[in-house]
Tab-separated table of C-alpha atoms and ligand atoms in Angstrom:
chain	number	residue	atom	x	y	z
O	9	MET	CA	-3.870	17.963	-16.298
O	10	LYS	CA	-0.395	17.636	-15.797
O	11	LYS	CA	2.334	17.186	-18.507
O	12	VAL	CA	4.969	15.791	-18.410
O	13	ALA	CA	8.206	16.050	-20.618
O	14	PHE	CA	11.583	14.825	-20.691
O	15	GLU	CA	14.141	15.227	-23.773
O	16	GLN	CA	16.724	12.033	-22.808
O	17	PRO	CA	17.017	12.545	-19.451
O	18	VAL	CA	19.098	10.503	-16.909
O	19	LEU	CA	17.936	9.768	-13.643
O	20	LYS	CA	21.060	10.223	-10.808
O	21	GLY	CA	21.286	11.066	-7.444
O	22	GLU	CA	19.571	10.211	-3.210
O	23	ILE	CA	16.193	10.426	-2.094
O	24	THR	CA	14.628	9.966	1.115
O	25	VAL	CA	10.647	8.930	-0.252
O	26	PRO	CA	7.818	9.921	2.212
O	27	GLY	CA	6.504	7.302	5.015
O	28	ASP	CA	5.363	3.417	4.238
O	29	LYS	CA	1.025	4.078	3.858
O	30	SER	CA	1.115	0.517	5.546
O	31	ILE	CA	2.477	1.217	8.525
O	32	SER	CA	1.075	5.025	8.951
O	33	HIS	CA	-2.414	3.935	8.843
O	34	ARG	CA	-1.361	0.812	11.544
O	35	ALA	CA	0.212	3.369	13.243
O	36	ILE	CA	-2.191	5.430	14.251
O	37	MET	CA	-5.046	2.485	14.639
O	38	LEU	CA	-3.093	0.780	16.893
O	39	GLY	CA	-2.036	4.045	18.641
O	40	SER	CA	-5.820	4.985	19.729
O	41	ILE	CA	-7.081	1.250	20.214
O	42	ALA	CA	-3.967	1.719	23.093
O	43	LYS	CA	-4.454	3.495	25.951
O	44	GLY	CA	-2.050	6.593	26.750
O	45	LYS	CA	0.647	7.827	24.293
O	46	THR	CA	2.078	6.485	20.468
O	47	SER	CA	4.551	8.922	18.898
O	48	ILE	CA	5.545	8.057	15.697
O	49	SER	CA	7.719	9.579	13.213
O	50	GLY	CA	7.840	9.360	9.781
O	51	PHE	CA	4.128	9.390	9.159
O	52	LEU	CA	2.620	9.970	5.218
O	53	ASP	CA	0.483	12.916	5.002
O	54	GLY	CA	-0.837	10.965	2.177
O	55	GLU	CA	-4.590	11.946	1.912
O	56	ASP	CA	-5.455	8.048	2.687
O	57	CYS	CA	-4.079	8.550	5.887
O	58	LEU	CA	-5.510	11.606	6.537
O	59	ARG	CA	-8.457	9.891	6.911
O	60	THR	CA	-7.904	7.457	9.314
O	61	ILE	CA	-6.863	9.965	10.902
O	62	ASP	CA	-10.032	11.961	10.574
O	63	ILE	CA	-11.806	8.883	11.891
O	64	PHE	CA	-9.832	8.019	15.347
O	65	ARG	CA	-10.025	11.935	16.186
O	66	GLN	CA	-14.437	11.472	15.673
O	67	LEU	CA	-14.169	8.679	18.088
O	68	GLY	CA	-13.013	10.998	20.719
O	69	VAL	CA	-9.033	10.142	20.085
O	70	ASN	CA	-6.301	13.584	20.273
O	71	ILE	CA	-4.485	13.222	16.865
O	72	GLU	CA	-2.108	16.094	16.800
O	73	ARG	CA	0.242	16.267	13.240
O	74	ASN	CA	2.575	18.266	13.304
O	75	GLY	CA	4.644	17.427	9.534
O	76	THR	CA	5.415	13.761	10.025
O	77	ASP	CA	5.320	13.911	13.514
O	78	VAL	CA	1.959	12.755	14.543
O	79	THR	CA	1.099	11.808	18.953
O	80	VAL	CA	-1.948	9.613	19.884
O	81	GLU	CA	-3.198	10.041	23.110
O	82	SER	CA	-6.521	7.837	23.699
O	83	PRO	CA	-8.483	6.839	26.703
O	84	GLY	CA	-7.984	3.071	25.046
O	85	MET	CA	-10.708	1.737	22.544
O	86	GLN	CA	-13.225	0.728	25.485
O	87	ASP	CA	-13.456	4.626	26.004
O	88	TRP	CA	-14.528	6.078	22.323
O	89	HIS	CA	-16.666	8.100	22.158
O	90	GLN	CA	-19.846	7.815	19.417
O	91	PRO	CA	-18.938	9.611	16.481
O	92	SER	CA	-22.369	11.650	15.862
O	93	ASP	CA	-21.875	11.848	12.104
O	94	ASN	CA	-20.989	8.802	9.290
O	95	LEU	CA	-16.831	8.114	9.259
O	96	TYR	CA	-15.535	8.435	5.609
O	97	ALA	CA	-12.466	6.260	4.785
O	98	GLY	CA	-11.974	8.302	1.072
O	99	ASN	CA	-10.047	6.057	-1.302
O	100	SER	CA	-8.606	4.201	1.294
O	101	GLY	CA	-9.326	0.173	0.726
O	102	THR	CA	-6.771	-0.250	3.922
O	103	THR	CA	-8.620	2.358	5.749
O	104	ALA	CA	-11.694	1.216	5.217
O	105	ARG	CA	-11.506	-2.710	5.416
O	106	LEU	CA	-9.422	-2.279	9.069
O	107	VAL	CA	-11.649	-0.075	9.709
O	108	LEU	CA	-14.330	-2.181	9.488
O	109	GLY	CA	-12.360	-5.100	12.112
O	110	ILE	CA	-11.620	-2.623	14.560
O	111	LEU	CA	-15.529	-0.944	15.105
O	112	ALA	CA	-16.655	-4.612	14.905
O	113	ALA	CA	-14.816	-5.339	17.982
O	114	SER	CA	-15.903	-1.727	19.930
O	115	ARG	CA	-18.834	-0.565	21.763
O	116	ILE	CA	-19.682	2.238	18.505
O	117	THR	CA	-22.611	2.021	16.543
O	118	CYS	CA	-21.478	4.086	13.232
O	119	VAL	CA	-21.577	3.828	9.440
O	120	LEU	CA	-18.666	4.015	7.483
O	121	THR	CA	-18.080	5.504	3.745
O	122	GLY	CA	-15.976	6.148	0.713
O	123	ASP	CA	-14.898	7.429	-2.045
O	124	GLU	CA	-17.141	6.514	-5.818
O	125	TYR	CA	-14.053	4.120	-6.300
O	126	LEU	CA	-13.970	2.414	-2.747
O	127	SER	CA	-17.163	2.197	-2.909
O	128	LYS	CA	-17.283	-0.514	-5.610
O	129	ARG	CA	-14.489	-2.606	-3.917
O	130	PRO	CA	-15.221	-5.445	-2.326
O	131	MET	CA	-16.207	-5.252	1.151
O	132	ASN	CA	-17.151	-9.120	2.105
O	133	ARG	CA	-13.517	-10.033	2.136
O	134	VAL	CA	-13.302	-8.779	5.479
O	135	SER	CA	-17.357	-8.751	6.691
O	136	ILE	CA	-18.206	-12.675	6.151
O	137	PRO	CA	-15.091	-13.563	8.360
O	138	LEU	CA	-16.100	-10.939	11.138
O	139	LYS	CA	-19.561	-11.793	11.045
O	140	SER	CA	-18.820	-15.270	11.697
O	141	MET	CA	-16.619	-13.910	15.173
O	142	GLY	CA	-20.604	-12.266	15.181
O	143	ALA	CA	-19.934	-8.934	13.955
O	144	SER	CA	-23.045	-7.134	13.261
O	145	ILE	CA	-22.424	-5.272	9.718
O	146	ALA	CA	-25.016	-4.514	6.916
O	147	GLY	CA	-25.416	-3.298	3.617
O	148	GLU	CA	-25.199	-3.410	0.325
O	149	ALA	CA	-25.161	-5.782	-2.052
O	150	ASP	CA	-24.873	-8.263	1.118
O	151	SER	CA	-22.846	-5.802	2.780
O	152	ASN	CA	-20.147	-6.078	0.170
O	153	LEU	CA	-20.315	-2.506	-0.701
O	154	LEU	CA	-20.169	0.976	1.286
O	155	PRO	CA	-21.658	2.996	3.052
O	156	LEU	CA	-21.662	-0.343	5.364
O	157	THR	CA	-23.908	-0.129	9.174
O	158	ILE	CA	-21.998	-1.284	12.059
O	159	THR	CA	-22.534	-2.187	15.656
O	160	GLY	CA	-19.880	-2.599	17.285
O	161	GLY	CA	-20.666	-5.260	19.915
O	162	ALA	CA	-18.536	-8.553	22.012
O	163	LEU	CA	-17.047	-11.364	18.974
O	164	THR	CA	-15.890	-14.783	19.229
O	165	PRO	CA	-12.937	-15.897	18.474
O	166	ILE	CA	-12.722	-18.061	15.479
O	167	ASP	CA	-9.734	-20.245	13.062
O	168	TYR	CA	-9.199	-18.605	9.560
O	169	GLU	CA	-7.634	-19.750	6.552
O	170	MET	CA	-7.738	-17.093	4.064
O	171	PRO	CA	-8.792	-17.370	0.304
O	172	ILE	CA	-6.983	-14.911	-1.046
O	173	ALA	CA	-3.485	-13.586	-0.228
O	174	SER	CA	-4.397	-10.173	1.871
O	175	ALA	CA	-2.981	-8.006	4.579
O	176	GLN	CA	-6.590	-6.161	4.851
O	177	VAL	CA	-8.044	-8.997	5.752
O	178	LYS	CA	-5.671	-10.733	8.056
O	179	SER	CA	-5.551	-7.246	9.851
O	180	ALA	CA	-8.781	-6.881	10.481
O	181	ILE	CA	-9.308	-10.378	11.901
O	182	LEU	CA	-6.531	-9.987	13.987
O	183	PHE	CA	-7.298	-6.573	14.902
O	184	ALA	CA	-11.031	-8.282	16.148
O	185	GLY	CA	-9.355	-10.544	18.238
O	186	LEU	CA	-8.195	-8.133	20.106
O	187	THR	CA	-11.190	-8.202	22.059
O	188	THR	CA	-12.366	-11.417	22.739
O	189	GLY	CA	-11.696	-14.117	25.414
O	190	GLY	CA	-9.952	-16.649	23.592
O	191	GLN	CA	-7.355	-16.972	20.354
O	192	THR	CA	-8.360	-16.590	16.832
O	193	THR	CA	-6.152	-17.979	14.215
O	194	VAL	CA	-5.061	-16.494	10.077
O	195	SER	CA	-3.481	-19.030	7.908
O	196	GLU	CA	-2.492	-17.550	4.079
O	197	GLU	CA	-0.660	-19.543	1.999
O	198	THR	CA	1.254	-16.998	0.994
O	199	VAL	CA	2.920	-14.758	3.116
O	200	SER	CA	1.064	-11.229	2.558
O	201	ARG	CA	2.553	-8.014	4.090
O	202	ASP	CA	3.372	-8.566	7.897
O	203	HIS	CA	3.144	-4.951	9.462
O	204	THR	CA	0.158	-5.545	11.637
O	205	GLU	CA	1.780	-8.674	13.143
O	206	ARG	CA	4.949	-6.872	14.371
O	207	MET	CA	3.495	-3.731	15.551
O	208	LEU	CA	1.142	-5.576	17.768
O	209	GLU	CA	3.734	-6.758	19.413
O	210	GLN	CA	5.844	-3.224	20.362
O	211	PHE	CA	2.070	-2.522	21.562
O	212	GLY	CA	2.477	-5.283	23.942
O	213	ALA	CA	-0.311	-7.708	22.320
O	214	ASP	CA	-0.770	-11.768	23.095
O	215	ILE	CA	0.445	-12.844	19.342
O	216	GLN	CA	2.874	-15.557	18.029
O	217	LYS	CA	3.447	-16.127	14.707
O	218	ASP	CA	4.343	-20.134	13.622
O	219	GLY	CA	4.586	-20.193	9.280
O	220	ASN	CA	2.303	-18.634	7.986
O	221	THR	CA	-0.609	-18.439	10.543
O	222	VAL	CA	-1.093	-15.774	13.294
O	223	ARG	CA	-2.098	-16.552	16.637
O	224	VAL	CA	-3.314	-13.276	18.641
O	225	THR	CA	-5.026	-14.064	21.869
O	226	GLY	CA	-7.734	-11.027	23.083
O	227	GLY	CA	-7.579	-9.429	26.130
O	228	ARG	CA	-4.727	-7.917	26.997
O	229	MET	CA	-4.212	-4.080	27.276
O	230	LEU	CA	-2.145	-2.362	24.687
O	231	SER	CA	-0.250	0.565	25.484
O	232	GLY	CA	0.518	3.315	23.440
O	233	THR	CA	3.431	3.223	22.039
O	234	ASP	CA	6.615	4.630	20.256
O	235	VAL	CA	6.794	4.038	16.222
O	236	ARG	CA	9.335	5.292	13.826
O	237	VAL	CA	7.779	4.545	9.932
O	238	PRO	CA	10.127	3.866	7.533
O	239	GLY	CA	9.850	5.658	3.478
O	240	ASP	CA	7.826	3.716	1.740
O	241	ILE	CA	9.057	1.247	-0.741
O	242	SER	CA	5.532	0.953	-3.306
O	243	SER	CA	6.709	4.914	-3.625
O	244	ALA	CA	10.059	4.005	-4.048
O	245	ALA	CA	9.347	1.038	-5.985
O	246	PHE	CA	8.910	4.430	-8.981
O	247	PHE	CA	12.094	5.683	-8.984
O	248	MET	CA	13.776	2.319	-8.947
O	249	ALA	CA	12.287	0.883	-11.764
O	250	ALA	CA	12.654	4.305	-13.621
O	251	ALA	CA	16.651	3.807	-12.238
O	252	ALA	CA	16.861	-0.087	-13.606
O	253	MET	CA	15.270	1.693	-17.330
O	254	ILE	CA	17.339	4.419	-17.996
O	255	LYS	CA	21.068	3.814	-19.293
O	256	GLY	CA	23.170	5.921	-17.232
O	257	SER	CA	20.918	5.849	-13.954
O	258	SER	CA	22.302	5.553	-10.621
O	259	VAL	CA	19.874	6.183	-7.658
O	260	THR	CA	20.606	6.078	-3.738
O	261	PHE	CA	17.204	4.890	-2.165
O	262	LYS	CA	18.027	6.370	1.828
O	263	ASP	CA	16.127	5.516	5.731
O	264	VAL	CA	13.277	2.539	2.802
O	265	GLY	CA	11.146	-0.160	4.127
O	266	LEU	CA	13.279	-3.071	3.112
O	267	ASN	CA	10.895	-5.828	5.273
O	268	PRO	CA	10.962	-9.104	3.629
O	269	THR	CA	6.879	-8.958	2.891
O	270	ARG	CA	7.604	-5.802	0.616
O	271	THR	CA	11.376	-6.418	-1.587
O	272	GLY	CA	9.169	-8.333	-4.079
O	273	ILE	CA	10.493	-5.305	-6.449
O	274	LEU	CA	14.073	-5.610	-5.329
O	275	ASP	CA	13.839	-9.631	-6.261
O	276	VAL	CA	12.474	-8.298	-10.034
O	277	LEU	CA	14.981	-6.005	-10.885
O	278	LYS	CA	18.063	-7.707	-10.117
O	279	ALA	CA	16.202	-10.687	-11.957
O	280	MET	CA	15.973	-7.989	-15.337
O	281	GLY	CA	19.519	-7.468	-14.745
O	282	ALA	CA	19.135	-4.204	-12.316
O	283	LYS	CA	22.748	-3.497	-10.785
O	284	ILE	CA	21.277	-3.269	-6.503
O	285	ASP	CA	23.384	-2.844	-3.935
O	286	ILE	CA	21.824	-2.313	0.011
O	287	LEU	CA	24.669	-0.319	1.361
O	288	GLU	CA	22.944	-0.153	4.919
O	289	GLN	CA	20.194	-2.172	6.606
O	290	SER	CA	18.787	-2.142	10.090
O	291	ASP	CA	15.711	-3.186	11.867
O	292	GLY	CA	14.206	0.409	14.331
O	293	LEU	CA	11.414	-0.605	16.457
O	294	GLY	CA	10.202	-3.107	14.673
O	295	GLU	CA	10.227	-2.536	11.075
O	296	PRO	CA	14.094	-3.074	8.990
O	297	TYR	CA	14.934	-0.593	6.751
O	298	GLY	CA	17.592	0.893	5.055
O	299	THR	CA	19.553	2.460	2.387
O	300	VAL	CA	19.653	0.920	-1.202
O	301	ASN	CA	21.397	1.973	-4.404
O	302	ILE	CA	19.808	0.898	-8.455
O	303	SER	CA	21.313	1.569	-11.141
O	304	HIS	CA	21.276	0.768	-14.568
O	305	ASP	CA	22.818	-2.511	-15.956
O	306	GLY	CA	20.752	-3.855	-18.967
O	307	LEU	CA	17.867	-5.129	-18.928
O	308	HIS	CA	15.593	-8.091	-19.610
O	309	ALA	CA	12.081	-10.401	-19.571
O	310	THR	CA	11.677	-12.136	-16.701
O	311	GLU	CA	8.632	-14.575	-15.547
O	312	ILE	CA	6.686	-12.783	-12.282
O	313	SER	CA	3.781	-15.335	-10.427
O	314	GLY	CA	3.139	-17.125	-7.115
O	315	GLU	CA	4.931	-16.349	-4.014
O	316	LEU	CA	6.217	-13.038	-5.394
O	317	ILE	CA	2.889	-11.553	-6.167
O	318	PRO	CA	2.136	-9.778	-2.560
O	319	LYS	CA	5.292	-8.887	-2.033
O	320	LEU	CA	5.042	-6.676	-5.220
O	321	ILE	CA	1.703	-6.529	-5.722
O	322	ASP	CA	1.486	-2.473	-5.861
O	323	GLU	CA	4.188	-1.948	-7.834
O	324	LEU	CA	3.180	-4.006	-11.054
O	325	PRO	CA	1.881	-1.183	-13.059
O	326	VAL	CA	5.530	0.192	-13.146
O	327	ILE	CA	7.115	-3.272	-13.419
O	328	ALA	CA	4.916	-3.756	-16.365
O	329	LEU	CA	5.821	-0.055	-17.880
O	330	LEU	CA	9.896	-1.495	-16.702
O	331	ALA	CA	8.728	-4.215	-19.222
O	332	THR	CA	7.799	-2.629	-22.196
O	333	GLN	CA	11.308	-1.306	-22.310
O	334	ALA	CA	13.297	-4.434	-21.385
O	335	HIS	CA	14.229	-7.874	-23.911
O	336	GLY	CA	11.832	-10.645	-24.346
O	337	VAL	CA	8.646	-11.138	-23.227
O	338	THR	CA	7.587	-10.411	-19.467
O	339	VAL	CA	5.000	-12.444	-18.006
O	340	ILE	CA	3.135	-11.721	-14.886
O	341	LYS	CA	0.053	-13.795	-13.427
O	342	ASP	CA	-1.739	-14.810	-10.337
O	343	ALA	CA	-2.316	-11.061	-9.905
O	344	ALA	CA	-5.700	-11.437	-10.825
O	345	GLU	CA	-6.473	-9.338	-7.722
O	346	LEU	CA	-5.172	-6.000	-9.127
O	347	ARG	CA	-8.654	-6.404	-10.709
O	348	VAL	CA	-9.794	-5.208	-7.727
O	349	LYS	CA	-8.013	-2.060	-6.163
O	350	GLU	CA	-8.530	1.803	-6.693
O	351	THR	CA	-9.177	0.376	-10.161
O	352	ASP	CA	-9.204	-2.747	-12.394
O	353	ARG	CA	-5.373	-2.012	-12.456
O	354	ILE	CA	-4.689	-4.895	-15.295
O	355	THR	CA	-7.241	-3.169	-17.500
O	356	ALA	CA	-6.236	0.194	-16.989
O	357	VAL	CA	-2.457	-0.804	-17.260
O	358	THR	CA	-2.846	-2.041	-20.405
O	359	THR	CA	-5.267	0.163	-22.192
O	360	GLU	CA	-2.782	3.245	-20.943
O	361	LEU	CA	0.237	1.771	-22.400
O	362	LYS	CA	-0.839	1.233	-24.785
O	363	LYS	CA	-1.725	4.244	-25.908
O	364	LEU	CA	1.877	5.153	-25.661
O	365	GLY	CA	2.512	2.171	-28.015
O	366	ALA	CA	3.461	-0.198	-25.725
O	367	GLN	CA	2.766	-4.311	-26.977
O	368	ILE	CA	0.996	-5.666	-23.943
O	369	GLU	CA	-1.959	-8.020	-24.074
O	370	GLU	CA	-4.627	-8.494	-21.018
O	371	THR	CA	-4.742	-11.833	-18.913
O	372	GLU	CA	-7.565	-12.825	-16.763
O	373	ASP	CA	-4.498	-12.705	-13.602
O	374	GLY	CA	-2.256	-10.624	-15.711
O	375	MET	CA	-0.531	-9.124	-18.133
O	376	ILE	CA	1.317	-10.576	-21.282
O	377	ILE	CA	4.228	-7.523	-22.536
O	378	HIS	CA	6.910	-7.615	-25.332
O	379	GLY	CA	9.397	-5.253	-24.963
O	380	PRO	CA	11.938	-3.313	-26.326
O	381	THR	CA	9.056	-0.603	-27.432
O	382	PRO	CA	9.593	2.580	-28.184
O	383	LEU	CA	6.921	5.169	-26.405
O	384	THR	CA	6.011	7.671	-27.819
O	385	GLY	CA	3.720	10.412	-25.489
O	386	GLY	CA	0.297	10.388	-25.197
O	387	THR	CA	-2.147	12.470	-22.694
O	388	LEU	CA	-3.070	8.984	-20.297
O	389	ALA	CA	-5.851	8.430	-17.565
O	390	SER	CA	-5.479	8.152	-13.415
O	391	TYR	CA	-8.894	6.738	-13.609
O	392	GLY	CA	-7.892	8.470	-10.072
O	393	ASP	CA	-5.294	5.749	-9.652
O	394	HIS	CA	-2.481	6.816	-7.277
O	395	ARG	CA	-0.244	3.698	-8.885
O	396	ILE	CA	-1.459	4.361	-12.401
O	397	GLY	CA	-0.935	7.829	-12.140
O	398	MET	CA	2.469	7.673	-11.375
O	399	MET	CA	2.845	4.440	-13.549
O	400	ALA	CA	2.146	7.283	-16.425
O	401	GLY	CA	4.584	10.408	-14.521
O	402	ILE	CA	7.129	7.874	-14.991
O	403	ALA	CA	6.654	6.978	-18.388
O	404	ALA	CA	6.703	10.385	-19.719
O	405	LEU	CA	11.119	9.224	-18.817
O	406	ALA	CA	11.199	6.497	-21.649
O	407	ALA	CA	8.684	8.744	-24.292
O	408	SER	CA	9.753	10.440	-27.150
O	409	GLY	CA	7.521	13.408	-26.447
O	410	PRO	CA	5.072	14.300	-23.576
O	411	VAL	CA	2.711	12.587	-21.120
O	412	VAL	CA	-0.266	14.251	-20.345
O	413	ILE	CA	-1.676	13.020	-17.446
O	414	GLU	CA	-5.659	13.477	-16.790
O	415	ASP	CA	-7.045	13.785	-12.879
O	416	PRO	CA	-2.867	13.578	-11.060
O	417	SER	CA	-4.199	15.324	-8.218
O	418	CYS	CA	-5.078	11.090	-7.367
O	419	ILE	CA	-1.203	11.140	-6.224
O	420	ASN	CA	-1.595	12.289	-3.352
O	421	ILE	CA	-2.935	9.520	-1.705
O	422	SER	CA	0.283	8.030	-0.819
O	423	TYR	CA	3.061	10.414	-3.013
O	424	PRO	CA	2.197	13.927	-2.408
O	425	THR	CA	6.032	14.896	-3.724
O	426	PHE	CA	5.645	13.110	-6.288
O	427	PHE	CA	6.873	15.059	-9.354
O	428	ASN	CA	9.173	17.642	-7.530
O	429	ASP	CA	11.055	14.325	-6.730
O	430	LEU	CA	10.542	13.542	-10.712
O	431	GLU	CA	12.009	16.604	-11.048
O	432	LYS	CA	14.430	16.079	-8.680
O	433	LEU	CA	16.265	13.244	-9.905
O	434	ALA	CA	15.550	13.366	-13.555
O	435	PHE	CA	18.150	15.316	-15.549
O	436	PRO	CA	18.733	16.013	-19.284
O	437	VAL	CA	21.780	14.248	-20.528
O	438	LYS	CA	24.790	16.293	-21.847
J	503	SPQ	O1	-5.379	0.381	1.141
J	503	SPQ	P1	-5.432	0.348	-0.721
J	503	SPQ	O2	-6.495	1.843	-0.887
J	503	SPQ	O3	-6.465	-1.042	-0.917
J	503	SPQ	O4	-4.296	0.478	-1.172
J	503	SPQ	C1	-3.416	-0.344	-2.127
J	503	SPQ	C2	-2.288	0.531	-2.544
J	503	SPQ	O5	-1.823	0.808	-3.832
J	503	SPQ	O6	-2.001	1.697	-2.078
J	503	SPQ	C3	-4.303	-1.394	-2.918
J	503	SPQ	F1	-4.671	-0.565	-3.167
J	503	SPQ	O7	-2.046	-1.415	-1.401
J	503	SPQ	C4	-3.274	-2.059	-0.696
J	503	SPQ	C5	-2.151	-3.383	-0.554
J	503	SPQ	O8	-2.637	-3.759	-1.893
J	503	SPQ	C6	-2.369	-1.530	1.253
J	503	SPQ	C7	-2.351	-2.827	1.777
J	503	SPQ	C8	-2.089	-3.202	3.385
J	503	SPQ	O9	-1.850	-2.043	3.946
J	503	SPQ	O10	-2.175	-3.818	3.878
J	503	SPQ	C9	-2.246	-4.272	1.324
J	503	SPQ	C10	-2.528	-4.837	0.234
J	503	SPQ	O11	-4.119	-4.577	-0.167
J	503	SPQ	P2	-4.373	-6.290	0.361
J	503	SPQ	O12	-6.180	-6.456	-0.191
J	503	SPQ	O13	-3.515	-7.375	-0.155
J	503	SPQ	O14	-4.124	-6.960	1.348
């Protein structure tokens, strides 16, 4: 349990949030697939990324971590060892799904497992296209659920049209395509985060992007390189939303990732009335990042749907909270994917925010939120989901009484220093 209480807070100051989770995973994975040495700076030492490190160590890759600096030295995927135990992905959907794509194309036979939450999440979205490439993946519910047994082998390229916008599915197929003897094509209707494509290019893969289509030609040996991981905009989003929500607030985010496939939160905050200033922007080693200031400047409702959804999918819990304090009716739709995250985030968000007095309704693919509504204190469940736990922590800033978070340790999955940073930024109004 964690009790979070503030009396009339205002958020002020500057923050550098921890490294991007999606990019940290991919840096370990590509550093392990590639031959030679990869140096990563700004790595996220959250639980999910540590699970990815554990898995590749079990395959014989030498990975040394010194805080947020990580060195990966790999013989290349052709020379990985057979692991002596099951590979455990913990709570991490990204680890499980991307590793499935990688191992399907390797020389390894192994069993991939996860925690109680991950073991309920669908894996067919990757096993079906991988099987059509010739992958051998076996497990419960027609290989939809972990644990899964993967027998790596030679795969054939495919031309795949994605039925859902998912960077995890796209990445698993592109990784599997690396070892085939031809060109694998993945097309998506709405573009999902493109970190894999960017990093594949950095590691020397033969990859081309053409609108919403990505093509990778297999057979090229990847070489180790340097990766700089920017701050995670999905972590920053909690304090960005808080700064937009609380009158008098102004927070500057340094070195935060500004990849356009991830910046939907900035579009929404702007549409809701927040003041946003991009103070600096650069393109360091493949990923755009910069310094952004967000300040409160009134707050009104908006509609969030369509192509915007993949650009802010993980931010929707905190956006829903923000909408409880905005004038008007906020509608979130086309977000049914929220139901298959670490928990069903539509049910979790509506159930927990109602406990504080929010007027929020669940729909099949989103939420409808009426605001502004005064929030009270209360005891909120995290459902073992870091994003729900952090939403509860931010809710305490707007609530009239303390918010108690049950099972807050899940926040370590993506943001181990969340509560310290919250305390640093939130000041009582004098
Ligand atoms: O890794 P995991 O557990 O799936 O993490 C989440 C999160 O909230 O951190 C989703 F639950 O982020 C996903 C994201 O929703 C990370 C991700 C990636 O790194 O490729 C892509 C998104 O998922 P998807 O299914 O849309 O590809």
